[in-house]
CSV table of C-alpha atoms and ligand atoms in Angstrom, one decimal:
chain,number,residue,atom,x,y,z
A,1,UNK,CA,153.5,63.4,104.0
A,2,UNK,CA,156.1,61.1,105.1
A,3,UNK,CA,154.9,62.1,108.6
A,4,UNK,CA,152.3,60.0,107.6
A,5,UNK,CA,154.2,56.9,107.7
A,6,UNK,CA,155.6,57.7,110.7
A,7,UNK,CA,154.4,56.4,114.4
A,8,UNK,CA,151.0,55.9,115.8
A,9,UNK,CA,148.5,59.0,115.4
A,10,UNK,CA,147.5,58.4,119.0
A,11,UNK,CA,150.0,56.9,121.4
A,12,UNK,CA,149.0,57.3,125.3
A,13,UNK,CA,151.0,55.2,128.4
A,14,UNK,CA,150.1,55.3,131.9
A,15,UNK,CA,147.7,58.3,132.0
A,16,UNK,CA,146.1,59.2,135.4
A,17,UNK,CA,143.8,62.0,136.3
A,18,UNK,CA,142.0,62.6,139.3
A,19,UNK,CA,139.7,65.4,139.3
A,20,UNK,CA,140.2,67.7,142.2
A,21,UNK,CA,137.5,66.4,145.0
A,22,UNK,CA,137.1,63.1,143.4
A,23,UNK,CA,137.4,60.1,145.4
A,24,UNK,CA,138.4,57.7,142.5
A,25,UNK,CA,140.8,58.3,139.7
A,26,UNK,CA,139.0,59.1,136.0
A,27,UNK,CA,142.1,58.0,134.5
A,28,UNK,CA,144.1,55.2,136.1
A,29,UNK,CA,146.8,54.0,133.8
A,30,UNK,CA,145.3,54.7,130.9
A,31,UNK,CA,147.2,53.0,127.5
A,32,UNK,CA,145.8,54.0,124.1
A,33,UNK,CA,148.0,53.4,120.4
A,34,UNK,CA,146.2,54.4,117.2
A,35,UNK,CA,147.2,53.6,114.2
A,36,UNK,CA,147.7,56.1,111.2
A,37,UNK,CA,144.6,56.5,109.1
A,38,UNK,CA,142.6,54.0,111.0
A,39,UNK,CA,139.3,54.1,112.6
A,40,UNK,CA,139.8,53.4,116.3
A,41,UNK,CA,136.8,53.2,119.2
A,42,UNK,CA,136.6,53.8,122.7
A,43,UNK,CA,134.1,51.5,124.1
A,44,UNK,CA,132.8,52.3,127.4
A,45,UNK,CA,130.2,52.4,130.0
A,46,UNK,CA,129.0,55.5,131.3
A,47,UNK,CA,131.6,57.0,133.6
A,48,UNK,CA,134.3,54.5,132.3
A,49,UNK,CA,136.8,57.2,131.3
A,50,UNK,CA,136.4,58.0,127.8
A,51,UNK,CA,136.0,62.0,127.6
A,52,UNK,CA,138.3,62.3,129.8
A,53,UNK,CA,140.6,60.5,127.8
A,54,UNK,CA,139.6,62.4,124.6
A,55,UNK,CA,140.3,65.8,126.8
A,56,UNK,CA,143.3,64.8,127.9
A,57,UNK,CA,144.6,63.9,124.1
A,58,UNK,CA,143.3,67.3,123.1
A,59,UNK,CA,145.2,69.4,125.3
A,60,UNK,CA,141.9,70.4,127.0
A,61,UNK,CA,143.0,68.8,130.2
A,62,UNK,CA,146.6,68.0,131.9
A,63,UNK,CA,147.1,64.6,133.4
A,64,UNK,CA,148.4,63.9,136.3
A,65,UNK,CA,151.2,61.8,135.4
A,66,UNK,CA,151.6,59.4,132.2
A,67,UNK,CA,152.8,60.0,128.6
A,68,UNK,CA,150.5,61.2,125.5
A,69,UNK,CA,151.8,62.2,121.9
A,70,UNK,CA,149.0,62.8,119.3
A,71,UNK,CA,150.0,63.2,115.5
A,72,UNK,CA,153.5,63.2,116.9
A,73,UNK,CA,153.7,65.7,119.3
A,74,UNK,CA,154.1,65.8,123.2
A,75,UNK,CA,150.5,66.8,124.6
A,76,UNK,CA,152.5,68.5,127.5
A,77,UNK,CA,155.3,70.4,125.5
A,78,UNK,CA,153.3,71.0,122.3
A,79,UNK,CA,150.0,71.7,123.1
A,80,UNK,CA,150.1,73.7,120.5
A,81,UNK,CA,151.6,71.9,117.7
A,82,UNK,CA,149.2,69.1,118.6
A,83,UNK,CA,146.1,71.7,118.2
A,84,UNK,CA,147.0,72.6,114.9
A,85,UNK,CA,146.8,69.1,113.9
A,86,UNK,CA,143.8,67.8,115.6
A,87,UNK,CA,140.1,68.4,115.1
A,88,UNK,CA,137.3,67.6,118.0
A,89,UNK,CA,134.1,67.0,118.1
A,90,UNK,CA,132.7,66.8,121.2
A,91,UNK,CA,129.6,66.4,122.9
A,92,UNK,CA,128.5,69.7,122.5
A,93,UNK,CA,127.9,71.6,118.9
A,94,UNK,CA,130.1,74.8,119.1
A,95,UNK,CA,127.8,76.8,116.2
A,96,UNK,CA,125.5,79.5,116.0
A,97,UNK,CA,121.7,78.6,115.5
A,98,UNK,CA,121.2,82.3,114.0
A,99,UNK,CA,123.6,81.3,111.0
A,100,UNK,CA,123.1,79.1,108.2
A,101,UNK,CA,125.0,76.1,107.7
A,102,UNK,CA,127.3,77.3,104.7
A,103,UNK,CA,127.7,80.8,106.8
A,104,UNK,CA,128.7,78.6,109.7
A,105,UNK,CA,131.0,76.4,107.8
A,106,UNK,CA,132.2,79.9,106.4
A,107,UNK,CA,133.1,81.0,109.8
A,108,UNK,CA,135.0,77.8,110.8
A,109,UNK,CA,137.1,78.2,107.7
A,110,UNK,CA,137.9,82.1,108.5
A,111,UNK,CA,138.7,81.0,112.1
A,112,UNK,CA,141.0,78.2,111.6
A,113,UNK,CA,142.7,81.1,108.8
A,114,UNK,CA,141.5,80.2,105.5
A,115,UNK,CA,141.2,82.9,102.9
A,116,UNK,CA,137.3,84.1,102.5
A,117,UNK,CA,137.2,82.7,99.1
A,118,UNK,CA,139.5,79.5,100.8
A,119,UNK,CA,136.6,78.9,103.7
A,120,UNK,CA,134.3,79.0,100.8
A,121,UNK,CA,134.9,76.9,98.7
A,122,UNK,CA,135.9,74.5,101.4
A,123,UNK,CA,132.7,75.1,102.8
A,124,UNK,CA,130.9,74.3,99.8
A,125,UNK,CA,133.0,70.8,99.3
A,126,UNK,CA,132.6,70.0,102.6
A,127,UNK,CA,128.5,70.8,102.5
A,128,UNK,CA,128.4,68.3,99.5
A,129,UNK,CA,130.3,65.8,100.8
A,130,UNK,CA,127.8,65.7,104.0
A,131,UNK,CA,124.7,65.5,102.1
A,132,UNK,CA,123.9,68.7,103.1
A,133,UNK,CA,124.1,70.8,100.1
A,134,UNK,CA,120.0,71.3,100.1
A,135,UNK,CA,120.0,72.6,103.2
A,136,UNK,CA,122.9,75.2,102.8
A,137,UNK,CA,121.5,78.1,102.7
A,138,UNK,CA,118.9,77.4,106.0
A,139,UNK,CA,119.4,78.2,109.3
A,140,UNK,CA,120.8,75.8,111.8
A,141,UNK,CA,117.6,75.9,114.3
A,142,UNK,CA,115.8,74.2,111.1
A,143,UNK,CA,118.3,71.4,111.2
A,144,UNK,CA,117.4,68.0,112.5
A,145,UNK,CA,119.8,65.8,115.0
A,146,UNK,CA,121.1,64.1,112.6
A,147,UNK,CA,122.1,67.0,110.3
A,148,UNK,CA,123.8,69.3,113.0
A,149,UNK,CA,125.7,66.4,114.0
A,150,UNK,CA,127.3,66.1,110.1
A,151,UNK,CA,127.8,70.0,110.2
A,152,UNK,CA,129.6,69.6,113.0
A,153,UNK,CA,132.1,66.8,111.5
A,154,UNK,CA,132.5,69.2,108.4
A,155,UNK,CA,133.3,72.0,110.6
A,156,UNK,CA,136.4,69.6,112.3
A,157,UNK,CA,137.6,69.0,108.7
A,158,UNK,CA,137.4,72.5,107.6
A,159,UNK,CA,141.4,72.7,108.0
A,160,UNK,CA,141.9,68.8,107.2
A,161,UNK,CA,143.1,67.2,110.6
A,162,UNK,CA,145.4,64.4,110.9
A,163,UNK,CA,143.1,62.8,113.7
A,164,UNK,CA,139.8,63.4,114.2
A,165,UNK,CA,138.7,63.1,117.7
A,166,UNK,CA,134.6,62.5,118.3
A,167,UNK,CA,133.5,62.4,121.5
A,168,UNK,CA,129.6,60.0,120.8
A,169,UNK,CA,128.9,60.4,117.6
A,170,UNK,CA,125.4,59.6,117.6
A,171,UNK,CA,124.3,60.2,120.9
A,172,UNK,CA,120.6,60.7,121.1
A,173,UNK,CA,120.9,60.3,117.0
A,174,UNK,CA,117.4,58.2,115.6
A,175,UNK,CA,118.3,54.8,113.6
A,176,UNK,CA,118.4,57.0,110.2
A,177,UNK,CA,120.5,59.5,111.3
A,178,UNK,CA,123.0,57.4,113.0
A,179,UNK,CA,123.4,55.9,109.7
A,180,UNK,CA,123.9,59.0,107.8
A,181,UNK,CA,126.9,59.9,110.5
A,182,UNK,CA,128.4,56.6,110.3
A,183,UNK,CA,128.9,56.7,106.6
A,184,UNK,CA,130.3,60.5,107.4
A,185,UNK,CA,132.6,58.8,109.1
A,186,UNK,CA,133.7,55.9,107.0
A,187,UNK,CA,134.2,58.8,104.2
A,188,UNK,CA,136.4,60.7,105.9
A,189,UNK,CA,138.5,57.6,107.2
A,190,UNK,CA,138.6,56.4,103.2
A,191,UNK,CA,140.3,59.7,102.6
A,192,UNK,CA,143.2,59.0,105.6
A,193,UNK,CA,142.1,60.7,108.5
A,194,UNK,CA,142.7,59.4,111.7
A,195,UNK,CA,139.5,59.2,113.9
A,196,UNK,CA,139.1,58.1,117.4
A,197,UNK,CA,135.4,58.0,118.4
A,198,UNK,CA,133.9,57.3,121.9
A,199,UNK,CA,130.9,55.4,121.8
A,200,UNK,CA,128.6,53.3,124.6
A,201,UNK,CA,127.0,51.7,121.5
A,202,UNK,CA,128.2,48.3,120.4
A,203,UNK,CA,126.8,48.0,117.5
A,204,UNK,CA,128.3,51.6,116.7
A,205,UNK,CA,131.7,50.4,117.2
A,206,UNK,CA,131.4,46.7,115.8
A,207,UNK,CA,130.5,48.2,112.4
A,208,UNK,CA,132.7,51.6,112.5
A,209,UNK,CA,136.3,50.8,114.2
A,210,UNK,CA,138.6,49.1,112.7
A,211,UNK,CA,140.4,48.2,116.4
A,212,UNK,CA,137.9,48.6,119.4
A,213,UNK,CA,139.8,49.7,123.1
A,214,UNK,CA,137.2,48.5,125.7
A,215,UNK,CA,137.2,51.2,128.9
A,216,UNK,CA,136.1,50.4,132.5
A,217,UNK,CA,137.2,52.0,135.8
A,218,UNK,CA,139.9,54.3,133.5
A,219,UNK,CA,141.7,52.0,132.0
A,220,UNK,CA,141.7,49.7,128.9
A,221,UNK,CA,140.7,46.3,129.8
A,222,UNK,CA,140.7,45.0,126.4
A,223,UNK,CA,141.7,45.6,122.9
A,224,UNK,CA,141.8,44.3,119.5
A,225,UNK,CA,139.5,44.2,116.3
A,226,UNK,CA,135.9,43.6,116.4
A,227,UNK,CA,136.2,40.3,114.9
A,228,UNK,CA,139.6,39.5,117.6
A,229,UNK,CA,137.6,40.3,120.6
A,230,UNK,CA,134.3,38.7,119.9
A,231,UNK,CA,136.7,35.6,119.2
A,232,UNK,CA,138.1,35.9,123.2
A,233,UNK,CA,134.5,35.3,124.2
A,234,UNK,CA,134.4,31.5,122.6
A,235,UNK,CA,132.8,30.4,119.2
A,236,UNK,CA,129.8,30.1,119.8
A,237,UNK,CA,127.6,29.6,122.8
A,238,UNK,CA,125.0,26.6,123.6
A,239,UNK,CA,122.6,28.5,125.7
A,240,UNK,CA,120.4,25.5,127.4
A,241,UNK,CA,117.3,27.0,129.5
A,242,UNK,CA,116.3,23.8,132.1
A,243,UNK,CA,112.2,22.9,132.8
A,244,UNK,CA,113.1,23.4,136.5
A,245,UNK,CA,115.2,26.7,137.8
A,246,UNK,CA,116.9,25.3,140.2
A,247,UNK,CA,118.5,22.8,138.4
A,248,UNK,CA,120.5,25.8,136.1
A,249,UNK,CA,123.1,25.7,138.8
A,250,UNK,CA,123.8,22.2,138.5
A,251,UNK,CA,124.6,22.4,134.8
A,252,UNK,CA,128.2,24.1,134.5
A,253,UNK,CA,129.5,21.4,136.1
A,254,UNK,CA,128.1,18.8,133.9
A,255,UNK,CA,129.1,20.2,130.7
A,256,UNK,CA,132.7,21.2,132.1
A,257,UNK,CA,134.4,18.7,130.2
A,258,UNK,CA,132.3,20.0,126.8
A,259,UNK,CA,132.8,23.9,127.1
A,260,UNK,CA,135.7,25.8,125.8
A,261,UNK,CA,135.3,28.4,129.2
A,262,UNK,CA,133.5,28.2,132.7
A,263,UNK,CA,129.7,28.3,131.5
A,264,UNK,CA,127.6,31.1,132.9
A,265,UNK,CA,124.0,31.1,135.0
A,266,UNK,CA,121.8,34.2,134.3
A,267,UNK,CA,118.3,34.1,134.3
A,268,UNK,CA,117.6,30.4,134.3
A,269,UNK,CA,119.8,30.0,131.2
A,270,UNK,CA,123.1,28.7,131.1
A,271,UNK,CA,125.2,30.3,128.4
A,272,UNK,CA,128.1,27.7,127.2
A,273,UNK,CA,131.2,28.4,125.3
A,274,UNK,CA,132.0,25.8,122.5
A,275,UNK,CA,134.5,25.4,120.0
A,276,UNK,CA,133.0,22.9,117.6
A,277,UNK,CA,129.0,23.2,118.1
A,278,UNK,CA,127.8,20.5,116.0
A,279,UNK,CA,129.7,17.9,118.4
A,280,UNK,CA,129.4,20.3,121.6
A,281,UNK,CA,125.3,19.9,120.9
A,282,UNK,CA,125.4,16.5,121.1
A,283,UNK,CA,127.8,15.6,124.5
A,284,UNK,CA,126.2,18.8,126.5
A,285,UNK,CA,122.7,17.9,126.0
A,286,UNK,CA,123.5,14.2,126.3
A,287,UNK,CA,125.0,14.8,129.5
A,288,UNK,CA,122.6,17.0,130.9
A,289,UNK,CA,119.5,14.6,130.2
A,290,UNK,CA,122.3,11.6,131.7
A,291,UNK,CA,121.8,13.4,134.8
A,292,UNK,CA,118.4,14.1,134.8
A,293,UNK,CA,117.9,17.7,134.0
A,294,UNK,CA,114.8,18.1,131.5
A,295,UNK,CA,115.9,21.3,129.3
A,296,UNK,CA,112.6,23.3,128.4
A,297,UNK,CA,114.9,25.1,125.8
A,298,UNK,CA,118.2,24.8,123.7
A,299,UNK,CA,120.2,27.3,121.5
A,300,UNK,CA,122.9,28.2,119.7
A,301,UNK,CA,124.0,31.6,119.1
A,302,UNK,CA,127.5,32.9,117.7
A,303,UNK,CA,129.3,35.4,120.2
A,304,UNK,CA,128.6,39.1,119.4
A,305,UNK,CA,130.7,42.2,121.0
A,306,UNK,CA,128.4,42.5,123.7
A,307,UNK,CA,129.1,39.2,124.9
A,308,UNK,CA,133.0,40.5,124.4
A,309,UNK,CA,132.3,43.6,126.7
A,310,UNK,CA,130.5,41.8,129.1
A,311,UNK,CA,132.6,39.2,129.5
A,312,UNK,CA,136.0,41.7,129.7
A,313,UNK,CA,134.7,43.9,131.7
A,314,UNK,CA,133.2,41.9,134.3
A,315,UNK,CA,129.8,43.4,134.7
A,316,UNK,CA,127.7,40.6,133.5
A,317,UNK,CA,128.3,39.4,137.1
A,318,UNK,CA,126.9,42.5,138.6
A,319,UNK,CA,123.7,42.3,136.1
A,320,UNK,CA,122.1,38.7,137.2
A,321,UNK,CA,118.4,39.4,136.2
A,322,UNK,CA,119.5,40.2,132.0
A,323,UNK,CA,118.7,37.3,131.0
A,324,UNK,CA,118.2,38.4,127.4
A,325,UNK,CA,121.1,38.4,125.4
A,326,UNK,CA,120.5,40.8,123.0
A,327,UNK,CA,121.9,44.3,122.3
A,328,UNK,CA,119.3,46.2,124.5
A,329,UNK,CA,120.3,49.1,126.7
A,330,UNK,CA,119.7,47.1,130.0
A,331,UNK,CA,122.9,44.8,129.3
A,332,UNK,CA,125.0,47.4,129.1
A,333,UNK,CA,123.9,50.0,131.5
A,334,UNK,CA,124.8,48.8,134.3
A,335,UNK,CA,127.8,50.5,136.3
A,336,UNK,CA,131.5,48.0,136.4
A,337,UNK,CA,132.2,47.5,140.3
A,338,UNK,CA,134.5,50.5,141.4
B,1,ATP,N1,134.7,67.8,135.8
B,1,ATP,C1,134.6,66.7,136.6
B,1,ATP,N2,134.8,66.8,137.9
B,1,ATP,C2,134.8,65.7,138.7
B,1,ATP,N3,134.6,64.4,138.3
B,1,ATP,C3,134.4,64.3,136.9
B,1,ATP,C4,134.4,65.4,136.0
B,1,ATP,N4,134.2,64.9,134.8
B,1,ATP,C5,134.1,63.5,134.9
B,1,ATP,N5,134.2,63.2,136.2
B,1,ATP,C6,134.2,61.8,136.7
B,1,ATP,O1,135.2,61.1,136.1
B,1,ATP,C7,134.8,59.8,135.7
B,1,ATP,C8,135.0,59.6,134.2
B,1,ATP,O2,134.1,60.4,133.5
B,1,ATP,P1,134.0,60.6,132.0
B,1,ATP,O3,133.1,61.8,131.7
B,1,ATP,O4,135.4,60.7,131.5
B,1,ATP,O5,133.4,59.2,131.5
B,1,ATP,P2,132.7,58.8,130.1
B,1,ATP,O6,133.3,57.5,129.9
B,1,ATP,O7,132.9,59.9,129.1
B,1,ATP,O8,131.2,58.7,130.5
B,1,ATP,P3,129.9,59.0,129.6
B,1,ATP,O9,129.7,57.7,128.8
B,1,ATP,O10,128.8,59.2,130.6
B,1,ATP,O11,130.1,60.2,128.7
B,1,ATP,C9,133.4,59.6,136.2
B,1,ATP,O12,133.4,59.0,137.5
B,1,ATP,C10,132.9,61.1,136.3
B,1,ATP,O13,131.9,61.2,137.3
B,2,MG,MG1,131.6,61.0,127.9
């Protein structure tokens, strides 16, 4: 227990991987802490990094160079002493359709040494605990998305791991079942495990992680909690949408003096950062109408973590014609500039 207290769960400096044949690096100076019983994301685009990074952390795949200690131990000189403390669940479910979900549970339990009467009654606590009690005794080709994916996070904690790793979640999850995993895995961080989840979902991480890593080109570009990096992005925005196109370029330079960061052009719309709106309103629009740019439209809207990624990792210049700032797929798609 007073390991517990000790160090970061997760502490990775200066990882780099290149996959044989590759022409870029996967990993290029990858740096990653994790704190002790928190709930830490890996936000990225696809391609950005992350399960390499989550292979490389468990043992599944040697770096090239850098350093990486999970629950303590040296990743390169205890692979196995970080194994036995470490539970992953990756991409893939590793059980067997033919079984039902207490019989695979069962098996976990036998296989990570656990008593027969030990897996079982783990199993059991564990199949209560997921909401899947009901569906116990059925077999897993019966089971929807949502409720493999929750069998699958039981069968990491069969053998209680310090940290937790999740490689997405809720990948190809519907809205309800996303919601049943995400309260999975707030239980299981309540009860002091360590998780560290990948996700390309924004919305995923804002209302999961407690400290959010932003990934692009293999490599953390940002860091901090949800709240701390939507704050890097500005207050709030005045988003001002001229009557005539062409004049959008003209306005960043008008409201310079107003906005907290350079204002941005996409779409027709000029986004504006602002510290104090209520004042910001009333100089930017004055001074836009003072130089005789008739706004068809004017808005304010409070930053949200997509504005944080795109604005950290740069691709919101590479995706001119999203002009809709909301939290759809087409925003955050795009691939980050090699
Ligand atoms: N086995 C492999 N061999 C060669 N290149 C690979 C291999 N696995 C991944 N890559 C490349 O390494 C880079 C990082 O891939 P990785 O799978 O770690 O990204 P990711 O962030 O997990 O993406 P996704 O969101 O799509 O899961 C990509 O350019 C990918 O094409
Ligand atoms: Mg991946």
């Amino acid at each position: 227990m007073s390991d517990q207290l000790r160090t970061f769960a997760v502490e990775a400096a200066g990882v780099r991987k290149t996959y044989p044949g590759a022409g870029a690096p996967a990993l290029d100076g990858f740096d990653l802490t994790v704190g002790r019983g928190t709930v830490h994301g890996l936000l990225g685009h696809n391609g950005a990094g992350k399960t390499t990074a989550i292979r490389v952390m468990t043992t599944l795949l040697a770096c090239d160079s850098g350093s990486v200690r999970v629950a303590g131990r040296d990743v390169r000189t205890d692979g196995r002493g970080v194994r036995a403390r470490i539970g992953l669940v990756g991409q893939y479910a590793a059980v067997d359709e033919d079984l039902t979900g207490r019989q695979n549970l069962v098996m976990f339990g036998r296989l990570g040494r656990l008593s027969r009467t030990g897996a079982a009654h783990r199993a059991d606590e564990l199949l209560e605990r997921f909401g899947l009690t009901d569906a116990a005794g059925k077999r897993l080709a019966t089971y929807s998305g949502g409720m493999r994916r929750k069998l699958d996070l039981a069968a990491a904690l069969l053998v209680a791991p310090e940290v937790l790793f999740v490689d997405e979640p809720t990948t190809g999850l519907d809205p309800a079942a996303r919601r049943d995993v995400w309260d999975a895995v707030r239980n299981l961080a309540s009860r002091g495990t360590t998780v560290l989840l990948t996700t390309q979902y924004l919305e995923e991480a804002d209302r999961l992680a407690d400290h959010i890593s932003l990934v692009a080109r293999g490599r953390v570009v940002a860091e901090g909690t949800p709240a701390v990096l939507k704050a890097r992005v500005g207050d709030d925005r005045l988003e001002l949408t001229p009557e005539v196109r062409a004049d959008a370029d003209r306005v960043p330079g008008l409201v310079r003096p107003f906005a907290s960061a350079e204002a941005h052009v996409a779409d027709g719309c000029v986004s504006v950062p602002v510290t104090d709106r209520g004042r910001a309103l009333t100089n930017v629009v004055g001074a836009v109408r003072e130089a005789g740019v008739d706004l068809a439209d004017v808005a304010i809207r409070t930053p949200t973590l997509d504005d944080a990624f795109l604005e950290l990792t740069g691709s919101v210049a590479e995706e001119p014609g999203t002009g809709d700032t909301g939290t759809e797929r087409s925003d955050v798609e795009g691939t980050v500039p090699a």
